GROMACS .gro file of C-alpha atoms in nm:
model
  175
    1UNK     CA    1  -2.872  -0.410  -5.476
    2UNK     CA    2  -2.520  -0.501  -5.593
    3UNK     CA    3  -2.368  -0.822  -5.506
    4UNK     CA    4  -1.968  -0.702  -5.552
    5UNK     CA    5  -1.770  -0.728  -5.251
    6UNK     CA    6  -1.572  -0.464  -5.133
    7UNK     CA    7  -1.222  -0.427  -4.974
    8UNK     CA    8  -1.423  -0.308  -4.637
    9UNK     CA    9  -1.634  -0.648  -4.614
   10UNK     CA   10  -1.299  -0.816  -4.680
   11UNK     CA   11  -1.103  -0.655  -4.411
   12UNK     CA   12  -1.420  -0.712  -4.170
   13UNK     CA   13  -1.473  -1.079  -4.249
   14UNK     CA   14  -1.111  -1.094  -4.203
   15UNK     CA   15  -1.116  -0.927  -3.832
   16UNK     CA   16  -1.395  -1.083  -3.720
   17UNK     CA   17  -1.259  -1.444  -3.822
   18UNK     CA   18  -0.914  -1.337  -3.619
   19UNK     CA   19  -1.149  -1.239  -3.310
   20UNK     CA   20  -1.342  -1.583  -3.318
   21UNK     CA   21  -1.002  -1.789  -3.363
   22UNK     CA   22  -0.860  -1.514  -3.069
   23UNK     CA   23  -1.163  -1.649  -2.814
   24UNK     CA   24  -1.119  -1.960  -2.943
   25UNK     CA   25  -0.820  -1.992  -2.801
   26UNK     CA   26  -0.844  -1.824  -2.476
   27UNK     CA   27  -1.140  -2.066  -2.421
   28UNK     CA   28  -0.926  -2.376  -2.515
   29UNK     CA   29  -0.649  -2.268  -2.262
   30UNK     CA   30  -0.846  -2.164  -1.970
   31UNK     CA   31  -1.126  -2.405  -1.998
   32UNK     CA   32  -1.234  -2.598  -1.685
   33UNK     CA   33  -1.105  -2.909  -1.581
   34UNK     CA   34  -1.342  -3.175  -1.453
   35UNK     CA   35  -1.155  -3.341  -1.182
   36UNK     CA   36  -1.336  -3.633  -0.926
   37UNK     CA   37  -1.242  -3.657  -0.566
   38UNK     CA   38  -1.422  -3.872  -0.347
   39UNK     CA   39  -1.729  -3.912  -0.585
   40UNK     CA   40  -1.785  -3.537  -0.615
   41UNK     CA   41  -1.738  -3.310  -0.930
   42UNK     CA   42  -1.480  -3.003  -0.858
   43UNK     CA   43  -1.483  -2.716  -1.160
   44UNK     CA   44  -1.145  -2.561  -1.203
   45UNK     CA   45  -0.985  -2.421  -1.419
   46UNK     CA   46  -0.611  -2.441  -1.554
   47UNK     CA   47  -0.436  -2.134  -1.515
   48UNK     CA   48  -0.034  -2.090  -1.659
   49UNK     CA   49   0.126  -1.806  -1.623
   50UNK     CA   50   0.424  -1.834  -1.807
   51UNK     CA   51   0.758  -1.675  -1.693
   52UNK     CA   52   0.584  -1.598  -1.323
   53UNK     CA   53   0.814  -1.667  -1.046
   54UNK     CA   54   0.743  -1.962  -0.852
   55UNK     CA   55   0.840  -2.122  -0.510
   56UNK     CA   56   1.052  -2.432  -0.475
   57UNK     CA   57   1.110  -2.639  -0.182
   58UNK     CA   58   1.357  -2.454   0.026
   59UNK     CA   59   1.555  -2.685   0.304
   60UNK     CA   60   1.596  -2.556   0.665
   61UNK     CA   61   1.954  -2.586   0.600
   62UNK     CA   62   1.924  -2.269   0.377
   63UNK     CA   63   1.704  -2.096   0.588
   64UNK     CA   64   1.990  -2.100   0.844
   65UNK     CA   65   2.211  -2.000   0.604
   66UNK     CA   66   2.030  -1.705   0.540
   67UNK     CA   67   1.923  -1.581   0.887
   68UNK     CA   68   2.280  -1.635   1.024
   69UNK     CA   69   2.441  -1.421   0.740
   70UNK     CA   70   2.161  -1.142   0.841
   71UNK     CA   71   2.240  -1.167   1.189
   72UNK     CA   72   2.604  -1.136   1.106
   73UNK     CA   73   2.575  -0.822   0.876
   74UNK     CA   74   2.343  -0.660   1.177
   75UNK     CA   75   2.609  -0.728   1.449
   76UNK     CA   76   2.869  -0.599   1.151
   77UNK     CA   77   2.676  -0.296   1.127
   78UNK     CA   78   2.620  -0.261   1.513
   79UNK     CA   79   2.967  -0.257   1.561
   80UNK     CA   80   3.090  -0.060   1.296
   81UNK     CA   81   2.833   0.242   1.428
   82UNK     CA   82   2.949   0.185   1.809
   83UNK     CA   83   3.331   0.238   1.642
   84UNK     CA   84   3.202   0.537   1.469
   85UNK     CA   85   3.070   0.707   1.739
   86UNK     CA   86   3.366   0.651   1.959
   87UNK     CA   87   3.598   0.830   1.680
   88UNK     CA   88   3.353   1.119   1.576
   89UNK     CA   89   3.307   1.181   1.975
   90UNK     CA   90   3.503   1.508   2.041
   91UNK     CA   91   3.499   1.435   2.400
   92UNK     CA   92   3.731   1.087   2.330
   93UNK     CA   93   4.089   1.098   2.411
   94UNK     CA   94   4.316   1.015   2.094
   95UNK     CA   95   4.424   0.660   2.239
   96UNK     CA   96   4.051   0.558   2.216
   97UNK     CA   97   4.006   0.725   1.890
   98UNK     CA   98   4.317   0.580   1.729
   99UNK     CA   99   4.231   0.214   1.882
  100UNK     CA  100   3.863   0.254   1.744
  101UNK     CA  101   4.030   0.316   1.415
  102UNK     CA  102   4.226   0.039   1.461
  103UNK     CA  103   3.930  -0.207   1.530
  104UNK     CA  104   3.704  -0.051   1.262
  105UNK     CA  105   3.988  -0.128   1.046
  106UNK     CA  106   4.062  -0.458   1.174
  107UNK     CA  107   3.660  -0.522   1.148
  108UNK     CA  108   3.671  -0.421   0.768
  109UNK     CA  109   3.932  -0.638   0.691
  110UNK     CA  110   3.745  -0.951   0.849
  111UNK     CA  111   3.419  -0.893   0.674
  112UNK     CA  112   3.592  -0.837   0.345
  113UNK     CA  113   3.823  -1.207   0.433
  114UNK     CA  114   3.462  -1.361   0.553
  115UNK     CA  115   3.308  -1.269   0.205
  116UNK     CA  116   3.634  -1.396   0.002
  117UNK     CA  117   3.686  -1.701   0.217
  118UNK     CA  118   3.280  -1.784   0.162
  119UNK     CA  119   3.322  -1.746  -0.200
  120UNK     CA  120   3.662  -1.964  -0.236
  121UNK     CA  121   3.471  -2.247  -0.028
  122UNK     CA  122   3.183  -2.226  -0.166
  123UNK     CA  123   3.339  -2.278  -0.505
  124UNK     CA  124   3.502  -2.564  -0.424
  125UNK     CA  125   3.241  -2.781  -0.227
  126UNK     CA  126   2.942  -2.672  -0.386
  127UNK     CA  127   2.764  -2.588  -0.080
  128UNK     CA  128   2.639  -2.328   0.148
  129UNK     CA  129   2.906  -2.186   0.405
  130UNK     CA  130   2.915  -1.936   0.656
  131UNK     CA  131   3.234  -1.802   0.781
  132UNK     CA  132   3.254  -1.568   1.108
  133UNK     CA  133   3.630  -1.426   1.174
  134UNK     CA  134   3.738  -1.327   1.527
  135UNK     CA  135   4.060  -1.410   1.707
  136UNK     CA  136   3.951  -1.753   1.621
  137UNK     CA  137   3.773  -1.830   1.252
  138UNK     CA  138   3.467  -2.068   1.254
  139UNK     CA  139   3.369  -2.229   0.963
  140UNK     CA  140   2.986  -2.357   0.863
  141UNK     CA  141   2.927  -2.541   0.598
  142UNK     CA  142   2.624  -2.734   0.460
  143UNK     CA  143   2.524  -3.048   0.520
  144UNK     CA  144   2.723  -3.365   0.314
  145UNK     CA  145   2.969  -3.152   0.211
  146UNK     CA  146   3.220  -3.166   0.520
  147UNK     CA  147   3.448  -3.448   0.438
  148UNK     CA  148   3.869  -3.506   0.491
  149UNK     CA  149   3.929  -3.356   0.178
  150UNK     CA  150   3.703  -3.055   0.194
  151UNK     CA  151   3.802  -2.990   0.569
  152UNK     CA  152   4.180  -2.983   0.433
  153UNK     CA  153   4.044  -2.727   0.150
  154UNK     CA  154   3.880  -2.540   0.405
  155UNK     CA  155   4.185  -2.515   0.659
  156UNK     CA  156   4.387  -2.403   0.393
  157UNK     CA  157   4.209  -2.141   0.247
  158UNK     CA  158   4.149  -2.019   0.581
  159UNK     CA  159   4.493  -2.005   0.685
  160UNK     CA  160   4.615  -1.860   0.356
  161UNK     CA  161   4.405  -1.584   0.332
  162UNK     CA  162   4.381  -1.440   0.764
  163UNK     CA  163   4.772  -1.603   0.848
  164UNK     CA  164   4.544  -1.756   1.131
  165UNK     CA  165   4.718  -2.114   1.252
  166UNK     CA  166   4.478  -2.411   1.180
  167UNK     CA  167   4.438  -2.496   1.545
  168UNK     CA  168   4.260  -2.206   1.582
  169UNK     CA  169   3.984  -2.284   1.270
  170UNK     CA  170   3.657  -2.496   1.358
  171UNK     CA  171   3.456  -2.654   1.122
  172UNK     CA  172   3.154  -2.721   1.197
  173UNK     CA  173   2.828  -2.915   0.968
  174UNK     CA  174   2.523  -2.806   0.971
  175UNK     CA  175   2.193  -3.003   1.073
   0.00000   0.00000   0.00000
């Protein structure tokens, strides 16, 4: 038998060494972690998954956010459909149509100033704000952010961008 080594054993002693440092560390990584409570042992194991999306501690104040700007969009979208119907009804006179035009414009111009107005607010105090636009505007905003200052911000984006007077803007804090 002949003791030379061949490129074949190197490349397999090579592999397998690769493999064993490969398990190696999967084992170091996932091993279990001894931890005590209450005088009894508890196996577990350590698991990271890096770059996995994880849950932070949302405040209520954000859920409200959220739900009102839903609602908002739904009524939005409620109202836009009723308009529709009323102008693609071929029974509808041409006053109603015309005035249905009028509101569905009037309605497209106040969600587009709601989104604006949101945006300009939102980059100056920082915080959450919802902004609903009628023949009065009412303004939300988050909680600690409603000050003198800010509530002179606020008025005055308002009034810039819907030529609404200021007496006619509420501002309102969240809880």
């Amino acid at each position: 038998m002949s003791k030379t080594i061949s490129k074949k054993q190197i490349i397999f002693a090579g592999l397998l060494i690769a493999l064993c440092a490969a398990v190696y560390v999967n084992w170091y990584y996932t091993k279990p972690i001894s931890e005590i409570n209450d005088g009894a042992v508890v196996e577990t194991t350590e698991e990271q998954n890096l770059g996995e999306a994880q849950y932070v501690n949302a405040s209520g104040a954000d859920d409200y956010f959220e739900s009102a700007k839903l609602n908002r969009s739904k009524a939005h979208a409620e109202a836009q459909d009723a308009l529709n119907k009323v102008i693609e009804n071929d029974s509808a006179d041409e006053e109603s149509k015309t005035q249905a035009r009028e509101k569905l414009n009037t309605l497209a111009q106040n969600i587009k100033d709601e989104a604006d107005i949101e945006n300009l607010i939102k980059a100056k105090t920082g915080g959450e704000v919802l902004v609903s636009i009628g023949d009065t505007v009412e303004v939300i905003v988050a909680q600690g952010t409603l000050n003198d200052t800010s509530a002179l911000q606020i008025k005055e984006i308002v009034v810039n961008k819907t030529q609404i007077s200021s007496e006619k803007i509420t501002l309102v804090e969240a809880k």
